[in-house]
Coordinates of C-alpha atoms in Angstrom, one line a residue:
X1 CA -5.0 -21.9 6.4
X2 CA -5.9 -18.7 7.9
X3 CA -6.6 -18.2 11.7
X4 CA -9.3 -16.3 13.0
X5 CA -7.4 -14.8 16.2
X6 CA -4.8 -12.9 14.5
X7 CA -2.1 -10.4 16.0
X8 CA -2.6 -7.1 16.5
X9 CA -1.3 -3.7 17.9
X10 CA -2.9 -1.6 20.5
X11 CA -4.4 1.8 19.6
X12 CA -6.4 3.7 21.7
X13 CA -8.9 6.1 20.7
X14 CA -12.2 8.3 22.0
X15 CA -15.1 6.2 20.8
X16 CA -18.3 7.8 20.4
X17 CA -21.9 5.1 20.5
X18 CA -24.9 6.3 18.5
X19 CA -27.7 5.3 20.3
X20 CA -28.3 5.3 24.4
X21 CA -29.7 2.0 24.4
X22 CA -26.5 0.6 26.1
X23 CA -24.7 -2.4 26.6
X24 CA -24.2 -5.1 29.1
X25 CA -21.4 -8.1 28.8
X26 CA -20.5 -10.6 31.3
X27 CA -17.8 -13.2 30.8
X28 CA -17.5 -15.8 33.5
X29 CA -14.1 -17.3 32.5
X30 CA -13.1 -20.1 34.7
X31 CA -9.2 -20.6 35.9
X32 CA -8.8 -17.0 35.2
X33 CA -5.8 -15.0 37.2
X34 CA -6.4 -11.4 35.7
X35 CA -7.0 -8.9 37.6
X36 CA -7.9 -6.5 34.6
X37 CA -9.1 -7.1 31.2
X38 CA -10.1 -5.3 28.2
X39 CA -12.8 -5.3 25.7
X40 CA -11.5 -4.4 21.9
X41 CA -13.0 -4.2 18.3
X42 CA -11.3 -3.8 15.0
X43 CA -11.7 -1.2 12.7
X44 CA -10.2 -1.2 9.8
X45 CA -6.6 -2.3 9.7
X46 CA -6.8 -1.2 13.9
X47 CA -8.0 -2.8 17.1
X48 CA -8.9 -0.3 19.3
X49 CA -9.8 -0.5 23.0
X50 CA -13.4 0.4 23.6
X51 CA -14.4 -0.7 27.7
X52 CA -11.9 -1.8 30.4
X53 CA -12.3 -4.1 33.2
X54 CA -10.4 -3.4 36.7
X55 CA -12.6 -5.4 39.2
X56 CA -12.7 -8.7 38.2
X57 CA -13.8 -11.1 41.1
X58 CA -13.4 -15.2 40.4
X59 CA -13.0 -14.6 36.8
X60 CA -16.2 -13.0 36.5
X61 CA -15.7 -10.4 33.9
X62 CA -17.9 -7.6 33.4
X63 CA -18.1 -4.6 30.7
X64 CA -21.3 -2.1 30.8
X65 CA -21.9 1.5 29.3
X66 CA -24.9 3.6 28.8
X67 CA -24.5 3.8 25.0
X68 CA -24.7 0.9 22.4
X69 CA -22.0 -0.8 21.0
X70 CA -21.5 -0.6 17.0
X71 CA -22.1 -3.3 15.7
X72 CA -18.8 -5.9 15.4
X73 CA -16.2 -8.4 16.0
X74 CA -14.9 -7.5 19.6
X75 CA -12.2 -9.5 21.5
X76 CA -11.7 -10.4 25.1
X77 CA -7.9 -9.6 26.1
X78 CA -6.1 -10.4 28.7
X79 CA -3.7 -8.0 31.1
X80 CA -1.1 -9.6 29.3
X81 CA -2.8 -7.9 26.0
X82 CA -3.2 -11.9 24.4
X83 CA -6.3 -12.8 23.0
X84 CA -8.7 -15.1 24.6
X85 CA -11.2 -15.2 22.0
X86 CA -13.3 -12.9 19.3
X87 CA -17.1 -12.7 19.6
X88 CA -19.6 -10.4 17.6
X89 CA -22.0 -7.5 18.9
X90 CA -24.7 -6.5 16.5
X91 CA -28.4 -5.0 16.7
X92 CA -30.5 -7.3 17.9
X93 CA -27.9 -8.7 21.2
X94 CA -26.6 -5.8 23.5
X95 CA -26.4 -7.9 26.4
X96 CA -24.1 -10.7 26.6
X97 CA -23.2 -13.7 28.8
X98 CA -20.4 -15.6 28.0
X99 CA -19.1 -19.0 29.4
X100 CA -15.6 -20.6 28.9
X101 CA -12.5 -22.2 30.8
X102 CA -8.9 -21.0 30.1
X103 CA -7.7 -24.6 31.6
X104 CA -9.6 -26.2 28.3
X105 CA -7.7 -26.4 25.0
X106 CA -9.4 -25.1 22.2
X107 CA -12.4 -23.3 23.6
X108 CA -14.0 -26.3 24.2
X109 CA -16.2 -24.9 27.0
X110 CA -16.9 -21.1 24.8
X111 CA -20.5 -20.6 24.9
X112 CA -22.8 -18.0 25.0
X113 CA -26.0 -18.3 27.2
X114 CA -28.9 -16.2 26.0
X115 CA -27.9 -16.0 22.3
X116 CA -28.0 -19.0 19.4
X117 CA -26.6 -17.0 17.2
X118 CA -23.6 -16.3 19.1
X119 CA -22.7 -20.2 19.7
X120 CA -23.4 -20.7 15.9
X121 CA -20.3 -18.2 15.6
X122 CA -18.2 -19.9 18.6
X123 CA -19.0 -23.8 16.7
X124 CA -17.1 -21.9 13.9
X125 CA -14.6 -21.0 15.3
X126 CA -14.0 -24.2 17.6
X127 CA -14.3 -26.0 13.9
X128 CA -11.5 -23.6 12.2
X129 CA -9.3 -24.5 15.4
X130 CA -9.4 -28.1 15.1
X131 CA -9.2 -28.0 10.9
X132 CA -5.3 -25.6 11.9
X133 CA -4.7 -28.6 14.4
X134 CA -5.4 -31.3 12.4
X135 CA -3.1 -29.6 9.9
X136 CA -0.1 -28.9 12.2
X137 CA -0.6 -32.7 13.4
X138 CA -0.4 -34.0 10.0
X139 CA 2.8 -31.4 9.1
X140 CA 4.3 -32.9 12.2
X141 CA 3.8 -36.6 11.7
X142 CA 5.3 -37.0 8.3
X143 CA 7.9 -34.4 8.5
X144 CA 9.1 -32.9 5.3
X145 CA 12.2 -34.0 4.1
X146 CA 11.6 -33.8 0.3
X147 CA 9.4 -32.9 -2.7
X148 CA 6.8 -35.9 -2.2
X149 CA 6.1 -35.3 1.0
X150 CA 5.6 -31.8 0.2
X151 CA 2.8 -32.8 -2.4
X152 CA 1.4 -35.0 0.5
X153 CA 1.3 -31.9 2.7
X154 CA -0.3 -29.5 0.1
X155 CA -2.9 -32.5 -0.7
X156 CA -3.9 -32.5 3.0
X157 CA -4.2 -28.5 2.9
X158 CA -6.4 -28.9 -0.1
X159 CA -8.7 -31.7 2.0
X160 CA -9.2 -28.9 4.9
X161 CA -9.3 -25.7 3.0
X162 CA -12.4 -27.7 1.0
X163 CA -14.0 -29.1 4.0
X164 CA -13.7 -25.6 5.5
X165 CA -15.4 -24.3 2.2
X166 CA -17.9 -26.3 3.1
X167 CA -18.5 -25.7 6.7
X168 CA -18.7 -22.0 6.0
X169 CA -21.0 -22.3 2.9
X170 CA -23.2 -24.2 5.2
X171 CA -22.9 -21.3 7.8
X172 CA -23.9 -18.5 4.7
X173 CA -26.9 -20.5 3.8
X174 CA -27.8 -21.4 7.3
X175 CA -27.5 -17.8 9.2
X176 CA -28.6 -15.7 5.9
X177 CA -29.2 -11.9 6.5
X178 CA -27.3 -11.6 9.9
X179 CA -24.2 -9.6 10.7
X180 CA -21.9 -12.9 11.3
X181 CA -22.9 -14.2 8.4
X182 CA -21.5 -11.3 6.3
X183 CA -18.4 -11.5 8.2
X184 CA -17.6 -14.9 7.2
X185 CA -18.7 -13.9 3.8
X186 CA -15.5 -11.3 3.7
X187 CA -13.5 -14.2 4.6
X188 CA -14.3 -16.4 2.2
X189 CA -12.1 -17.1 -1.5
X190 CA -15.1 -16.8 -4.3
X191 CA -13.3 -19.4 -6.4
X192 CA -14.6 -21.0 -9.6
X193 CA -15.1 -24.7 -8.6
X194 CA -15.0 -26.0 -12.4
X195 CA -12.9 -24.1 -14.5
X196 CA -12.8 -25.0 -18.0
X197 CA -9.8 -26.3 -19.7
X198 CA -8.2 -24.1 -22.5
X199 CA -6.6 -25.2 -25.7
X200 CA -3.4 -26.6 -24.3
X201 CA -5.9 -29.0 -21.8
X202 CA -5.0 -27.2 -18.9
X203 CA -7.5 -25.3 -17.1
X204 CA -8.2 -22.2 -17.9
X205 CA -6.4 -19.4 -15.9
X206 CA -7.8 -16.5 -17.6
X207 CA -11.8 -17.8 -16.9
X208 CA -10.7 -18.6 -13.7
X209 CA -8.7 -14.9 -12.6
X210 CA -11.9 -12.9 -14.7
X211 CA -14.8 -15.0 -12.4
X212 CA -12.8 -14.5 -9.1
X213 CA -12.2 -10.6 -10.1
X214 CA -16.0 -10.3 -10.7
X215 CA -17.3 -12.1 -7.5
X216 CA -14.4 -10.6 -5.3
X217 CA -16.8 -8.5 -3.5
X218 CA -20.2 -10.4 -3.5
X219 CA -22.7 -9.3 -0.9
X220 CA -20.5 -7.3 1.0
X221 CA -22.8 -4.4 2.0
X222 CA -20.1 -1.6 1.7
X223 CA -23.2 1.1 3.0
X224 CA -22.5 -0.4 6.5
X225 CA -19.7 1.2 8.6
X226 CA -19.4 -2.0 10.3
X227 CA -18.3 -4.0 7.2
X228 CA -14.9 -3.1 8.0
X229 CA -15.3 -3.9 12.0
X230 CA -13.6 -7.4 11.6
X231 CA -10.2 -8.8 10.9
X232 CA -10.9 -9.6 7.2
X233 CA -11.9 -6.6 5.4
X234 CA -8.9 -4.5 5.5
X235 CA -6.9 -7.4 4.4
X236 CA -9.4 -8.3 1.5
X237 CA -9.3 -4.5 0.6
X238 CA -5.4 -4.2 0.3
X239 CA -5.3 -7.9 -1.0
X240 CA -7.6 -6.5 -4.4
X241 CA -5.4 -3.6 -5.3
X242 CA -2.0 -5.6 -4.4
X243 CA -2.5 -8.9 -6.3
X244 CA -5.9 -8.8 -8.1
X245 CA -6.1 -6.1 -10.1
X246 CA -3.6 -5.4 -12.7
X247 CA -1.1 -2.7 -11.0
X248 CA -1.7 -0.3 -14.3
X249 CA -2.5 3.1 -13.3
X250 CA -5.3 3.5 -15.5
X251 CA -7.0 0.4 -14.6
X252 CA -6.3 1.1 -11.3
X253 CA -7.9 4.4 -11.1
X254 CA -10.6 2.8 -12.4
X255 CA -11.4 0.3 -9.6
X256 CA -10.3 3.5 -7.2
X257 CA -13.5 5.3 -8.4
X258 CA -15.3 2.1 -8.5
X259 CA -14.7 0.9 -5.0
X260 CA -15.1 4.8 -3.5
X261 CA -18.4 4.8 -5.1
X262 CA -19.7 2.2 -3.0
X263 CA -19.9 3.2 0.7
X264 CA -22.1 6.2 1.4
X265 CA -20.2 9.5 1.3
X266 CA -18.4 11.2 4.2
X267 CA -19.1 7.6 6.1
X268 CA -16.4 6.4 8.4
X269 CA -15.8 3.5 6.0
X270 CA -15.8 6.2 2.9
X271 CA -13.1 7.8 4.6
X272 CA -11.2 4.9 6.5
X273 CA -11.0 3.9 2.6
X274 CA -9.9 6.6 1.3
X275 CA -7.1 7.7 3.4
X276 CA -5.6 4.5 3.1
X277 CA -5.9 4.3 -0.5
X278 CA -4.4 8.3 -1.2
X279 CA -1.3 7.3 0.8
X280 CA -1.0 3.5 -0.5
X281 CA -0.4 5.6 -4.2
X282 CA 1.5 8.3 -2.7
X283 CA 4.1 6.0 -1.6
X284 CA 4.0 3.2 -3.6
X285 CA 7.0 1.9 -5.3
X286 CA 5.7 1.0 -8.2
X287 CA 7.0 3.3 -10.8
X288 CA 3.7 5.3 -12.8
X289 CA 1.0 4.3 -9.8
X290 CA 1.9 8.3 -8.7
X291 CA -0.7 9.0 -11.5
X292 CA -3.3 7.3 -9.7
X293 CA -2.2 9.5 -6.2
X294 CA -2.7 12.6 -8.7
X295 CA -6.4 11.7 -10.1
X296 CA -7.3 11.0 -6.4
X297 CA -5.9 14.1 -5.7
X298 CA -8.0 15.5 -8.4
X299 CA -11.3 13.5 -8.0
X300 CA -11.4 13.4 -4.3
X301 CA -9.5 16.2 -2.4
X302 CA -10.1 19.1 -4.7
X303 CA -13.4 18.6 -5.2
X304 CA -14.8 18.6 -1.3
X305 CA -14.7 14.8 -1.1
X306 CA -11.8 14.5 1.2
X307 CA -13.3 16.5 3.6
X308 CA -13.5 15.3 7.4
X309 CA -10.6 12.4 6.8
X310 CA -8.0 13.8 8.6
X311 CA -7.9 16.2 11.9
X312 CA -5.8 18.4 10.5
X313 CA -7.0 20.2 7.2
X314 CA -3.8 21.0 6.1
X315 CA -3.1 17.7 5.7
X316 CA -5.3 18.7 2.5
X317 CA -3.6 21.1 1.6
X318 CA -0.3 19.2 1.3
X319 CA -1.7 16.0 -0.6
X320 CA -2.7 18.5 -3.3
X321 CA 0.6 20.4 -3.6
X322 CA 2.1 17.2 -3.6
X323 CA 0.3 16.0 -6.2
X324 CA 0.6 19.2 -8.6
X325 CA 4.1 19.2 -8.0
X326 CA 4.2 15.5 -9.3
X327 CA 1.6 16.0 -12.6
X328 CA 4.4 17.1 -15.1
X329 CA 6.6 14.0 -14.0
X330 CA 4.2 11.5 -14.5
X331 CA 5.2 8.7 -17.2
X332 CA 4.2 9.9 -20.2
X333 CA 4.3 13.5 -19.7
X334 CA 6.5 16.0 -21.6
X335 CA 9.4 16.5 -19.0
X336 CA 10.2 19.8 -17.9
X337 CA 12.6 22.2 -19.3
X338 CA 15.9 22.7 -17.9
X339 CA 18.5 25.8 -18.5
X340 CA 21.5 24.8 -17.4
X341 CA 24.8 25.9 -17.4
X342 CA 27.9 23.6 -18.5
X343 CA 30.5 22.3 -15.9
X344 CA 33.0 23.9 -18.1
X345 CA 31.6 27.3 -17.5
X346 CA 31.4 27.1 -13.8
X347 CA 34.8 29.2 -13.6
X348 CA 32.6 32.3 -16.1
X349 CA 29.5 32.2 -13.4
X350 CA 31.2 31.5 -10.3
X351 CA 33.1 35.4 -11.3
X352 CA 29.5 36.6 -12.1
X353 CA 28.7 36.5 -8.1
X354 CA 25.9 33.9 -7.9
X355 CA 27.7 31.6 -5.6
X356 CA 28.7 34.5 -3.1
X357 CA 25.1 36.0 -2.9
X358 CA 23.5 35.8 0.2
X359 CA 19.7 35.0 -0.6
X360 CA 17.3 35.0 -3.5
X361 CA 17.0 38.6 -3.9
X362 CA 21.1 38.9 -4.5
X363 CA 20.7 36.2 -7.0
X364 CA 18.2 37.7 -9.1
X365 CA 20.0 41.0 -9.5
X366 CA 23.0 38.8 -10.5
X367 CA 20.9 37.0 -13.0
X368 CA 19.6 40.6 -14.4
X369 CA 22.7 41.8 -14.8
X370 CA 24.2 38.9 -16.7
X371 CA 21.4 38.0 -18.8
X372 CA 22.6 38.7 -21.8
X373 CA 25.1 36.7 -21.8
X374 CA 23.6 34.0 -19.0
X375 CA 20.8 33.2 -22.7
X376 CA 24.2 32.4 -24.8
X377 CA 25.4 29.9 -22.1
X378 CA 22.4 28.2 -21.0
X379 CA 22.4 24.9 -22.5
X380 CA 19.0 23.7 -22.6
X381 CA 17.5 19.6 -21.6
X382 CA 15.3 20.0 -25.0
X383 CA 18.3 21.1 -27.0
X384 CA 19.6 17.4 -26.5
X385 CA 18.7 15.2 -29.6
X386 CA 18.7 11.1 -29.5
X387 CA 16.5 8.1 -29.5
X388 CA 17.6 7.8 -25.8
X389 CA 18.2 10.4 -23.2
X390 CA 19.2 9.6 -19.6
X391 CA 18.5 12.2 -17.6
X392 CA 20.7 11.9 -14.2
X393 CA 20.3 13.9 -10.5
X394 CA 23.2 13.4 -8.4
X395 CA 26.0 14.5 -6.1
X396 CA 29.8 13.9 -5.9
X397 CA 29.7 13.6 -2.1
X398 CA 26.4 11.2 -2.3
X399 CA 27.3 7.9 -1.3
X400 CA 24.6 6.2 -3.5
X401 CA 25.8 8.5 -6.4
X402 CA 29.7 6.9 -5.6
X403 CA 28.5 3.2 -6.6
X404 CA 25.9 4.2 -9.2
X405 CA 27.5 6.5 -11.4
X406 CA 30.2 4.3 -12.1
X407 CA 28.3 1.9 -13.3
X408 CA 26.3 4.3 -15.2
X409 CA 29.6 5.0 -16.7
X410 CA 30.0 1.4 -17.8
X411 CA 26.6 0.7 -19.1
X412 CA 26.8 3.8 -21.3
X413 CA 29.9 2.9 -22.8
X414 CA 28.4 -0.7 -23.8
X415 CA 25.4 1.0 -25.4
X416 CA 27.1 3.2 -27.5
X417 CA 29.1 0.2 -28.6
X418 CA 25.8 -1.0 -29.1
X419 CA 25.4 1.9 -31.6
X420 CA 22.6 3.2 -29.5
X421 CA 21.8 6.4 -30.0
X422 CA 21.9 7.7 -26.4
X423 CA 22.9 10.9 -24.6
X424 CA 23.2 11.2 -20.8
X425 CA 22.2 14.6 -19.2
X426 CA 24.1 14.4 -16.0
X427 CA 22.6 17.4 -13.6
X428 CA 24.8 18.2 -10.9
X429 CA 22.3 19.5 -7.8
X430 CA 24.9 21.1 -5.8
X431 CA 26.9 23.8 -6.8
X432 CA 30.4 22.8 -5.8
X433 CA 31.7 23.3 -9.3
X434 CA 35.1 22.2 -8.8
X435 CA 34.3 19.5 -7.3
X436 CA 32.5 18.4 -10.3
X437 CA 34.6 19.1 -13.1
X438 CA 37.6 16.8 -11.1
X439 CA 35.1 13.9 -11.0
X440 CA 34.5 14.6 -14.5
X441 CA 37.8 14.4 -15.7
X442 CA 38.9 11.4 -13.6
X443 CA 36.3 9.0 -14.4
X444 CA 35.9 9.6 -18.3
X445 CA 32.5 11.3 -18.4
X446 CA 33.6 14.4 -20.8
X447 CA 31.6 12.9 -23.5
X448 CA 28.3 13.3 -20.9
X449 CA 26.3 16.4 -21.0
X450 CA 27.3 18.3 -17.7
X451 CA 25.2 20.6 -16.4
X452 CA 24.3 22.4 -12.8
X453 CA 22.0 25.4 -12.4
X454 CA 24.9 28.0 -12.0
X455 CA 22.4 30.3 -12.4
X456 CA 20.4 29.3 -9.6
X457 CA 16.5 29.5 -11.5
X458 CA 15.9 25.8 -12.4
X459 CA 15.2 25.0 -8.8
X460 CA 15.8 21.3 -10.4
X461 CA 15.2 19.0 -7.0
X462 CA 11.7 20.6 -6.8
X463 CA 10.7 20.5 -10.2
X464 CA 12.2 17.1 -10.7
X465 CA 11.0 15.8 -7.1
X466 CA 14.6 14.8 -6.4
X467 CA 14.4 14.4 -2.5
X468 CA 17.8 12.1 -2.7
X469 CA 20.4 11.2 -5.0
X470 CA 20.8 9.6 -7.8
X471 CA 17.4 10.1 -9.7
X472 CA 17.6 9.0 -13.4
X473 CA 14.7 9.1 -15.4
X474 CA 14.4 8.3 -19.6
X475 CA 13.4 10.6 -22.2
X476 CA 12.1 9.3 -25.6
X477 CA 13.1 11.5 -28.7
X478 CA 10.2 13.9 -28.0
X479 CA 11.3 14.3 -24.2
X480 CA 8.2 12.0 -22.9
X481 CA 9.1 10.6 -20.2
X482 CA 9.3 6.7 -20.0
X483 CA 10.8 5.9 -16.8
X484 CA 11.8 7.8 -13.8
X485 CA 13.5 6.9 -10.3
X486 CA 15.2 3.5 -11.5
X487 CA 18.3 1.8 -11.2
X488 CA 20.5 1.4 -13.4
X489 CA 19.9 -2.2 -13.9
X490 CA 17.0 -1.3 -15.1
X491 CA 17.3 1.2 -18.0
X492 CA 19.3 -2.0 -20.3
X493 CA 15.4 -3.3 -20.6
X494 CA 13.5 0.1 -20.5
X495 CA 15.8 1.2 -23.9
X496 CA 14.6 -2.6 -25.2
X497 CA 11.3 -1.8 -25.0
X498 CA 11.5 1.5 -26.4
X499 CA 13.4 0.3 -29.2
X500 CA 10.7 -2.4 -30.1
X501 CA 7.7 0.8 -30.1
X502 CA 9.9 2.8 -32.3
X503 CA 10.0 -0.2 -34.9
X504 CA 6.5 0.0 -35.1
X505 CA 5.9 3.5 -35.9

């Protein structure tokens, strides 16, 4: 079951009120010792510190300012910076008083004098403490030793995670239209309570996943900026792009668009969302979500709808280049060109002068005055014909490189046992030529399309975004691109499934 109080990190941050109405909380906390406490909210996946108390006299506990609070869950912390317990601020209560007794277990004596509403919230949570209790009572009492009492365990989980349903359903129905009420709303699951049963008599997952998808987000007021001031919304918001949505990049930038279309624009949650969102796809390791990084790009930061998220504009600026860079490498995509020069050659270039020129200029005059003969050498990626191309960044000093290429090495010879038709473009991105050509020659690799960029104009570990070594990607026949930064574990499978789409065309 999940607790209400949960951990968090400290952040501190200027906080600016809209309104000069103002606010006035006192907590008179019994058999309390601090001599300074703090007031916090959450925001987002934060918890930021908004008042702080230095003069506390017999545990009397008091926060004031001139400007109303937003509205939200805010926490009582101790000097210590542990939680004594979450309450909520919201339009119609500015001034609080608050009774409890730190010697009590379980809040037993949190109450809230001047405000019903407030004590519905602390029944709650005194109910959601004594359901985890009951649970960690029962775990402890029959003490799991083997499958059966495992399925006793999960039955008695089951027993409180329905009477909690319950309790809280109670609490929707009974506290309709208020702030708390919408907060326990985020919490809750929106399960289907009877799911049909499907052919084979079990019940049917598919109904079931398609009704929780579609009431995921049931009266959540996303045009509120205080629908993400609690400890639920940030994890319900990652939760739906990790494990509910299907992580295909199409179908994901179509619940992107969806969700961004539901706060107000430039709002605080608008932009909490979206910053979180353009760096979740920017570094997710999920190979092909890049593509959803490059339509936010698109949609969002090129267009003027970024603008205001970040301090620093050229933070912009960078999330744009980034994603341009990244465009022709997304799966599916043509890849780009490369004009290489063979390993073999490095002795005819190296006397050309490229690798004692001194900067870019130099080079290019080298290039000019070799070009003739530089077009007869090159030896280009979409000169390579087969089914299969394995298209390899790496470096004979790279550690990494040292325990994958061998078994690259391996796995290629067993697929061209196989009779696969496969090539391997192995791009060298330094340009230590001899080096190279010694690997080359004692680990077997002659029959391996060696290349570098002796001519120093492919600028291959920007155009192939190869920030460390090895990168392989797989080309297709037509040089689409069907997988990129994998292991080689992986590319056994990725040929499989490439062989099964050829057999259908």
């Amino acid at each position: 079951m999940k607790r209400f109080f949960l951990a968090f990190v400290f952040c501190f941050s200027a906080i600016y009120a809209h309104s000069q109405s103002g606010y006035d909380i006192t907590i008179n906390l019994k058999n309390c010792n601090d001599t300074i406490a703090f007031l916090t909210f959450y925001q987002f996946d934060k918890t930021l510190i908004k008042d702080t108390c230095t003069s506390i006299k017999n545990g009397r506990i008091v926060f004031k300012g001139k400007n109303k609070l937003d509205k939200g869950i805010y926490t009582l912390v101790s000097q210590k910076k542990s939680i004594y317990f979450d309450f909520f601020i919201d339009d119609q209560n500015q001034k609080l008083e608050i009774n409890s007794d730190l010697s009590k277990n379980d809040l037993e004596e949190l109450s809230a004098v001047n405000y019903p509403l407030q004590n519905e919230f602390f029944n709650y949570i005194k109910f959601i403490n004594k359901q985890n209790k009951e649970f960690q009572e029962y775990r402890t009492s029959i003490n799991v030793k083997n499958k059966k009492d495992t399925l006793l365990l999960n039955e008695k989980q089951k027993v409180l995670d329905k009477r909690i349903q319950g309790y809280e359903k109670d609490f929707l129905e009974k506290n309709k239209a208020t702030y708390i009420a919408d907060v326990i709303n985020l919490k809750m699951e929106k399960v289907m309570q009877d799911i049909p049963k499907a052919s084979n008599g079990r019940p049917d997952s598919i109904v079931a996943y398609n009704y929780y998808k579609k009431h995921y987000w049931d009266n959540i007021d996303f045009k509120e900026d205080a629908t993400m001031r609690n400890p639920f919304f940030f994890s319900k918001l990652k939760k739906y792009f990790e494990s509910v949505i299907i992580s295909n990049p199409d179908t994901v930038n179509v619940e992107v668009d969806r969700i961004l279309g539901k706060p107000k624009p430039g709002s605080l949650l608008y932009k909490y969302m979206l910053a979180h969102l353009i760096y979740t796809y920017e570094t997710s390791k999920i190979m092909g979500l890049d593509k959803v990084f490059v339509h936010m790009s698109d949609q969002y930061f090129k267009t003027g709808k970024a603008a205001g998220i970040y301090d620093d504009d050229s933070v912009i600026n960078r999330i744009m280049k980034r994603a341009d860079l990244l465009r022709p490498l997304l799966i599916g995509a043509n890849a780009p060109d490369l004009s290489m020069i063979k390993a073999t050659d490095y002795d005819i270039v190296k006397k050309m002068g490229f690798e004692s020129a001194k900067n870019s200029e130099e080079a290019t005059k080298v290039y000019y005055a070799n070009e003739a003969i530089l077009n007869k050498m090159f030896n280009h990626l979409y000169s390579v014909t087969a089914d299969y191309i394995v298209l390899v960044f790496w470096d004979v000093d790279c550690g990494h490189c040292q325990k994958e290429i061998p078994k690259l090495i391996k796995l290629y010879n067993e697929l061209k046992q196989e009779k696969k038709d496969l090539k391997v473009y192995s791009v060298y991105t330094l340009h230590e030529g001899d080096k190279y050509l010694k690997y080359i020659a004692d680990n077997g690799l002659q029959d391996w399309i060696n290349v570098y960029d002796g001519a120093h104009i492919n600028n291959v570990t920007v155009k192939y975004d190869v920030y460390s070594t090895p990168v392989i990607y797989i080309l297709d026949k037509n040089k689409k691109i069907k997988a990129k930064r994998i292991g080689v574990e992986q590319i056994k499978d990725i040929i499989g499934e490439m062989e099964k789409e050829y057999k259908k065309k």
